[in-house]
């Protein structure tokens, strides 16, 4: 991000810098850079995190995570991170209203 800031200070457009970075294997969209700069977290991201945290805190899911850790001989933390990644991926596949309605259950 600091590199893009320096390039902007030199008069380069964010889109141009991101395009060059992408051609060099560093994939970043101009809109991603701008969202990082504003520091704003979208309502969608907040809702996904709330729903996923509630799901992972439920007793049946916690038990399944523990069973997975024992079966695969990994740490509970590693199994939890993997489960959270799967849950976030699934949440991303659904529209925001669907995920938001799940938070009401």
mmCIF file of N, CA and C in Angstrom, residues 24-98:
data_model
loop_
_atom_site.group_PDB
_atom_site.id
_atom_site.type_symbol
_atom_site.label_atom_id
_atom_site.label_comp_id
_atom_site.label_asym_id
_atom_site.label_seq_id
_atom_site.Cartn_x
_atom_site.Cartn_y
_atom_site.Cartn_z
ATOM 1 N N UNK A 24 2.801 -7.685 -12.864
ATOM 2 C CA UNK A 24 3.991 -8.230 -12.206
ATOM 3 C C UNK A 24 3.647 -9.313 -11.183
ATOM 4 N N UNK A 25 2.374 -9.708 -11.135
ATOM 5 C CA UNK A 25 1.964 -10.801 -10.257
ATOM 6 C C UNK A 25 1.425 -10.380 -8.906
ATOM 7 N N UNK A 26 1.278 -9.095 -8.679
ATOM 8 C CA UNK A 26 0.729 -8.599 -7.411
ATOM 9 C C UNK A 26 -0.686 -8.111 -7.680
ATOM 10 N N UNK A 27 -1.654 -9.005 -7.537
ATOM 11 C CA UNK A 27 -3.041 -8.696 -7.884
ATOM 12 C C UNK A 27 -3.664 -7.787 -6.836
ATOM 13 N N UNK A 28 -4.014 -6.573 -7.237
ATOM 14 C CA UNK A 28 -4.750 -5.659 -6.366
ATOM 15 C C UNK A 28 -5.599 -4.753 -7.251
ATOM 16 N N UNK A 29 -6.854 -4.637 -6.877
ATOM 17 C CA UNK A 29 -7.762 -3.763 -7.617
ATOM 18 C C UNK A 29 -7.719 -2.371 -7.003
ATOM 19 N N UNK A 30 -7.959 -1.362 -7.830
ATOM 20 C CA UNK A 30 -7.955 0.018 -7.345
ATOM 21 C C UNK A 30 -9.003 0.198 -6.249
ATOM 22 N N UNK A 31 -10.148 -0.452 -6.410
ATOM 23 C CA UNK A 31 -11.195 -0.306 -5.395
ATOM 24 C C UNK A 31 -10.773 -0.959 -4.073
ATOM 25 N N UNK A 32 -9.995 -2.032 -4.134
ATOM 26 C CA UNK A 32 -9.491 -2.667 -2.909
ATOM 27 C C UNK A 32 -8.534 -1.714 -2.199
ATOM 28 N N UNK A 33 -7.651 -1.091 -2.962
ATOM 29 C CA UNK A 33 -6.726 -0.113 -2.380
ATOM 30 C C UNK A 33 -7.500 1.005 -1.694
ATOM 31 N N UNK A 34 -8.509 1.519 -2.377
ATOM 32 C CA UNK A 34 -9.280 2.627 -1.802
ATOM 33 C C UNK A 34 -10.034 2.210 -0.541
ATOM 34 N N UNK A 35 -10.553 0.995 -0.525
ATOM 35 C CA UNK A 35 -11.259 0.542 0.684
ATOM 36 C C UNK A 35 -10.274 0.373 1.841
ATOM 37 N N UNK A 36 -9.042 -0.065 1.548
ATOM 38 C CA UNK A 36 -8.023 -0.159 2.599
ATOM 39 C C UNK A 36 -7.685 1.220 3.135
ATOM 40 N N UNK A 37 -7.616 2.191 2.236
ATOM 41 C CA UNK A 37 -7.270 3.544 2.648
ATOM 42 C C UNK A 37 -8.351 4.170 3.536
ATOM 43 N N UNK A 38 -9.608 3.923 3.219
ATOM 44 C CA UNK A 38 -10.685 4.504 4.018
ATOM 45 C C UNK A 38 -10.855 3.764 5.331
ATOM 46 N N UNK A 39 -10.451 2.505 5.334
ATOM 47 C CA UNK A 39 -10.572 1.722 6.563
ATOM 48 C C UNK A 39 -11.992 1.302 6.885
ATOM 49 N N UNK A 40 -12.914 1.568 5.991
ATOM 50 C CA UNK A 40 -14.310 1.219 6.220
ATOM 51 C C UNK A 40 -14.528 -0.269 5.953
ATOM 52 N N UNK A 41 -15.241 -0.905 6.846
ATOM 53 C CA UNK A 41 -15.600 -2.302 6.676
ATOM 54 C C UNK A 41 -17.039 -2.335 6.184
ATOM 55 N N UNK A 42 -17.258 -3.055 5.106
ATOM 56 C CA UNK A 42 -18.589 -3.077 4.513
ATOM 57 C C UNK A 42 -19.587 -3.792 5.423
ATOM 58 N N UNK A 43 -20.854 -3.460 5.234
ATOM 59 C CA UNK A 43 -21.925 -4.112 5.995
ATOM 60 C C UNK A 43 -21.920 -5.605 5.705
ATOM 61 N N UNK A 44 -21.622 -5.978 4.480
ATOM 62 C CA UNK A 44 -21.588 -7.391 4.103
ATOM 63 C C UNK A 44 -20.514 -8.137 4.893
ATOM 64 N N UNK A 45 -19.333 -7.560 4.979
ATOM 65 C CA UNK A 45 -18.234 -8.189 5.713
ATOM 66 C C UNK A 45 -18.586 -8.326 7.187
ATOM 67 N N UNK A 46 -19.199 -7.295 7.759
ATOM 68 C CA UNK A 46 -19.602 -7.335 9.163
ATOM 69 C C UNK A 46 -20.642 -8.421 9.404
ATOM 70 N N UNK A 47 -21.649 -8.487 8.535
ATOM 71 C CA UNK A 47 -22.704 -9.488 8.694
ATOM 72 C C UNK A 47 -22.142 -10.895 8.548
ATOM 73 N N UNK A 48 -21.289 -11.112 7.550
ATOM 74 C CA UNK A 48 -20.676 -12.426 7.368
ATOM 75 C C UNK A 48 -19.922 -12.844 8.624
ATOM 76 N N UNK A 49 -19.161 -11.938 9.201
ATOM 77 C CA UNK A 49 -18.374 -12.257 10.394
ATOM 78 C C UNK A 49 -19.277 -12.591 11.576
ATOM 79 N N UNK A 50 -20.361 -11.851 11.747
ATOM 80 C CA UNK A 50 -21.291 -12.103 12.857
ATOM 81 C C UNK A 50 -21.914 -13.484 12.717
ATOM 82 N N UNK A 51 -22.387 -13.800 11.512
ATOM 83 C CA UNK A 51 -23.045 -15.095 11.283
ATOM 84 C C UNK A 51 -22.053 -16.239 11.451
ATOM 85 N N UNK A 52 -20.871 -16.096 10.884
ATOM 86 C CA UNK A 52 -19.863 -17.161 10.973
ATOM 87 C C UNK A 52 -19.422 -17.360 12.422
ATOM 88 N N UNK A 53 -19.212 -16.280 13.160
ATOM 89 C CA UNK A 53 -18.827 -16.407 14.573
ATOM 90 C C UNK A 53 -19.904 -17.123 15.380
ATOM 91 N N UNK A 54 -21.169 -16.780 15.132
ATOM 92 C CA UNK A 54 -22.267 -17.441 15.846
ATOM 93 C C UNK A 54 -22.331 -18.917 15.493
ATOM 94 N N UNK A 55 -22.134 -19.227 14.224
ATOM 95 C CA UNK A 55 -22.152 -20.623 13.782
ATOM 96 C C UNK A 55 -21.025 -21.415 14.436
ATOM 97 N N UNK A 56 -19.823 -20.853 14.422
ATOM 98 C CA UNK A 56 -18.674 -21.566 14.988
ATOM 99 C C UNK A 56 -18.742 -21.672 16.507
ATOM 100 N N UNK A 57 -19.517 -20.804 17.145
ATOM 101 C CA UNK A 57 -19.662 -20.862 18.606
ATOM 102 C C UNK A 57 -20.710 -21.876 19.047
ATOM 103 N N UNK A 58 -21.521 -22.361 18.101
ATOM 104 C CA UNK A 58 -22.559 -23.331 18.477
ATOM 105 C C UNK A 58 -21.914 -24.652 18.885
ATOM 106 N N UNK A 59 -22.539 -25.302 19.840
ATOM 107 C CA UNK A 59 -21.973 -26.532 20.409
ATOM 108 C C UNK A 59 -21.790 -27.641 19.371
ATOM 109 N N UNK A 60 -22.758 -27.904 18.487
ATOM 110 C CA UNK A 60 -22.544 -28.979 17.503
ATOM 111 C C UNK A 60 -21.348 -28.708 16.579
ATOM 112 N N UNK A 61 -21.172 -27.461 16.178
ATOM 113 C CA UNK A 61 -20.057 -27.133 15.286
ATOM 114 C C UNK A 61 -18.737 -27.207 16.045
ATOM 115 N N UNK A 62 -18.722 -26.749 17.280
ATOM 116 C CA UNK A 62 -17.496 -26.852 18.085
ATOM 117 C C UNK A 62 -17.089 -28.307 18.261
ATOM 118 N N UNK A 63 -18.080 -29.180 18.484
ATOM 119 C CA UNK A 63 -17.786 -30.611 18.630
ATOM 120 C C UNK A 63 -17.241 -31.187 17.324
ATOM 121 N N UNK A 64 -17.824 -30.784 16.203
ATOM 122 C CA UNK A 64 -17.352 -31.268 14.907
ATOM 123 C C UNK A 64 -15.929 -30.801 14.625
ATOM 124 N N UNK A 65 -15.611 -29.564 15.009
ATOM 125 C CA UNK A 65 -14.253 -29.049 14.826
ATOM 126 C C UNK A 65 -13.268 -29.860 15.665
ATOM 127 N N UNK A 66 -13.661 -30.165 16.893
ATOM 128 C CA UNK A 66 -12.796 -30.961 17.773
ATOM 129 C C UNK A 66 -12.591 -32.360 17.205
ATOM 130 N N UNK A 67 -13.664 -32.982 16.704
ATOM 131 C CA UNK A 67 -13.540 -34.311 16.095
ATOM 132 C C UNK A 67 -12.615 -34.275 14.885
ATOM 133 N N UNK A 68 -12.742 -33.228 14.084
ATOM 134 C CA UNK A 68 -11.892 -33.084 12.908
ATOM 135 C C UNK A 68 -10.426 -32.952 13.312
ATOM 136 N N UNK A 69 -10.164 -32.179 14.357
ATOM 137 C CA UNK A 69 -8.787 -31.998 14.832
ATOM 138 C C UNK A 69 -8.203 -33.332 15.304
ATOM 139 N N UNK A 70 -8.997 -34.089 16.033
ATOM 140 C CA UNK A 70 -8.525 -35.389 16.525
ATOM 141 C C UNK A 70 -8.308 -36.369 15.381
ATOM 142 N N UNK A 71 -9.250 -36.404 14.442
ATOM 143 C CA UNK A 71 -9.165 -37.334 13.320
ATOM 144 C C UNK A 71 -7.955 -37.028 12.439
ATOM 145 N N UNK A 72 -7.705 -35.746 12.184
ATOM 146 C CA UNK A 72 -6.626 -35.364 11.291
ATOM 147 C C UNK A 72 -5.309 -35.097 12.027
ATOM 148 N N UNK A 73 -5.349 -35.271 13.346
ATOM 149 C CA UNK A 73 -4.167 -35.088 14.184
ATOM 150 C C UNK A 73 -3.541 -33.696 13.995
ATOM 151 N N UNK A 74 -4.420 -32.692 14.050
ATOM 152 C CA UNK A 74 -3.977 -31.306 13.978
ATOM 153 C C UNK A 74 -4.422 -30.599 15.249
ATOM 154 N N UNK A 75 -3.936 -29.405 15.438
ATOM 155 C CA UNK A 75 -4.353 -28.650 16.619
ATOM 156 C C UNK A 75 -5.788 -28.174 16.455
ATOM 157 N N UNK A 76 -6.416 -27.911 17.575
ATOM 158 C CA UNK A 76 -7.783 -27.389 17.562
ATOM 159 C C UNK A 76 -7.816 -26.036 16.861
ATOM 160 N N UNK A 77 -6.796 -25.227 17.085
ATOM 161 C CA UNK A 77 -6.717 -23.908 16.455
ATOM 162 C C UNK A 77 -6.642 -24.027 14.931
ATOM 163 N N UNK A 78 -5.871 -24.983 14.457
ATOM 164 C CA UNK A 78 -5.752 -25.196 13.022
ATOM 165 C C UNK A 78 -7.089 -25.647 12.432
ATOM 166 N N UNK A 79 -7.763 -26.555 13.109
ATOM 167 C CA UNK A 79 -9.069 -27.028 12.643
ATOM 168 C C UNK A 79 -10.087 -25.894 12.671
ATOM 169 N N UNK A 80 -10.016 -25.044 13.691
ATOM 170 C CA UNK A 80 -10.930 -23.903 13.794
ATOM 171 C C UNK A 80 -10.695 -22.923 12.636
ATOM 172 N N UNK A 81 -9.429 -22.627 12.352
ATOM 173 C CA UNK A 81 -9.117 -21.712 11.247
ATOM 174 C C UNK A 81 -9.628 -22.257 9.919
ATOM 175 N N UNK A 82 -9.460 -23.560 9.722
ATOM 176 C CA UNK A 82 -9.933 -24.181 8.483
ATOM 177 C C UNK A 82 -11.459 -24.102 8.399
ATOM 178 N N UNK A 83 -12.139 -24.394 9.509
ATOM 179 C CA UNK A 83 -13.605 -24.323 9.538
ATOM 180 C C UNK A 83 -14.082 -22.898 9.276
ATOM 181 N N UNK A 84 -13.400 -21.934 9.878
ATOM 182 C CA UNK A 84 -13.779 -20.530 9.667
ATOM 183 C C UNK A 84 -13.592 -20.135 8.202
ATOM 184 N N UNK A 85 -12.512 -20.576 7.607
ATOM 185 C CA UNK A 85 -12.286 -20.299 6.187
ATOM 186 C C UNK A 85 -13.377 -20.887 5.316
ATOM 187 N N UNK A 86 -13.766 -22.142 5.590
ATOM 188 C CA UNK A 86 -14.854 -22.766 4.842
ATOM 189 C C UNK A 86 -16.156 -21.999 5.030
ATOM 190 N N UNK A 87 -16.453 -21.614 6.268
ATOM 191 C CA UNK A 87 -17.703 -20.899 6.554
ATOM 192 C C UNK A 87 -17.731 -19.543 5.853
ATOM 193 N N UNK A 88 -16.613 -18.831 5.848
ATOM 194 C CA UNK A 88 -16.553 -17.536 5.172
ATOM 195 C C UNK A 88 -16.712 -17.711 3.656
ATOM 196 N N UNK A 89 -16.150 -18.784 3.129
ATOM 197 C CA UNK A 89 -16.281 -19.062 1.699
ATOM 198 C C UNK A 89 -17.740 -19.356 1.339
ATOM 199 N N UNK A 90 -18.408 -20.124 2.183
ATOM 200 C CA UNK A 90 -19.815 -20.428 1.952
ATOM 201 C C UNK A 90 -20.654 -19.163 2.062
ATOM 202 N N UNK A 91 -20.398 -18.346 3.074
ATOM 203 C CA UNK A 91 -21.152 -17.103 3.246
ATOM 204 C C UNK A 91 -20.981 -16.196 2.038
ATOM 205 N N UNK A 92 -19.803 -16.202 1.439
ATOM 206 C CA UNK A 92 -19.545 -15.356 0.277
ATOM 207 C C UNK A 92 -20.352 -15.802 -0.938
ATOM 208 N N UNK A 93 -20.775 -17.062 -0.948
ATOM 209 C CA UNK A 93 -21.547 -17.581 -2.080
ATOM 210 C C UNK A 93 -23.012 -17.153 -2.045
ATOM 211 N N UNK A 94 -23.466 -16.609 -0.937
ATOM 212 C CA UNK A 94 -24.867 -16.221 -0.796
ATOM 213 C C UNK A 94 -24.991 -14.706 -0.790
ATOM 214 N N UNK A 95 -26.159 -14.226 -1.182
ATOM 215 C CA UNK A 95 -26.385 -12.781 -1.213
ATOM 216 C C UNK A 95 -26.425 -12.221 0.207
ATOM 217 N N UNK A 96 -26.159 -10.935 0.310
ATOM 218 C CA UNK A 96 -26.150 -10.279 1.614
ATOM 219 C C UNK A 96 -27.478 -10.438 2.362
ATOM 220 N N UNK A 97 -28.645 -10.249 1.725
ATOM 221 C CA UNK A 97 -29.901 -10.440 2.465
ATOM 222 C C UNK A 97 -30.072 -11.851 3.024
ATOM 223 N N UNK A 98 -29.595 -12.852 2.294
ATOM 224 C CA UNK A 98 -29.712 -14.235 2.782
ATOM 225 C C UNK A 98 -28.840 -14.420 4.015
#
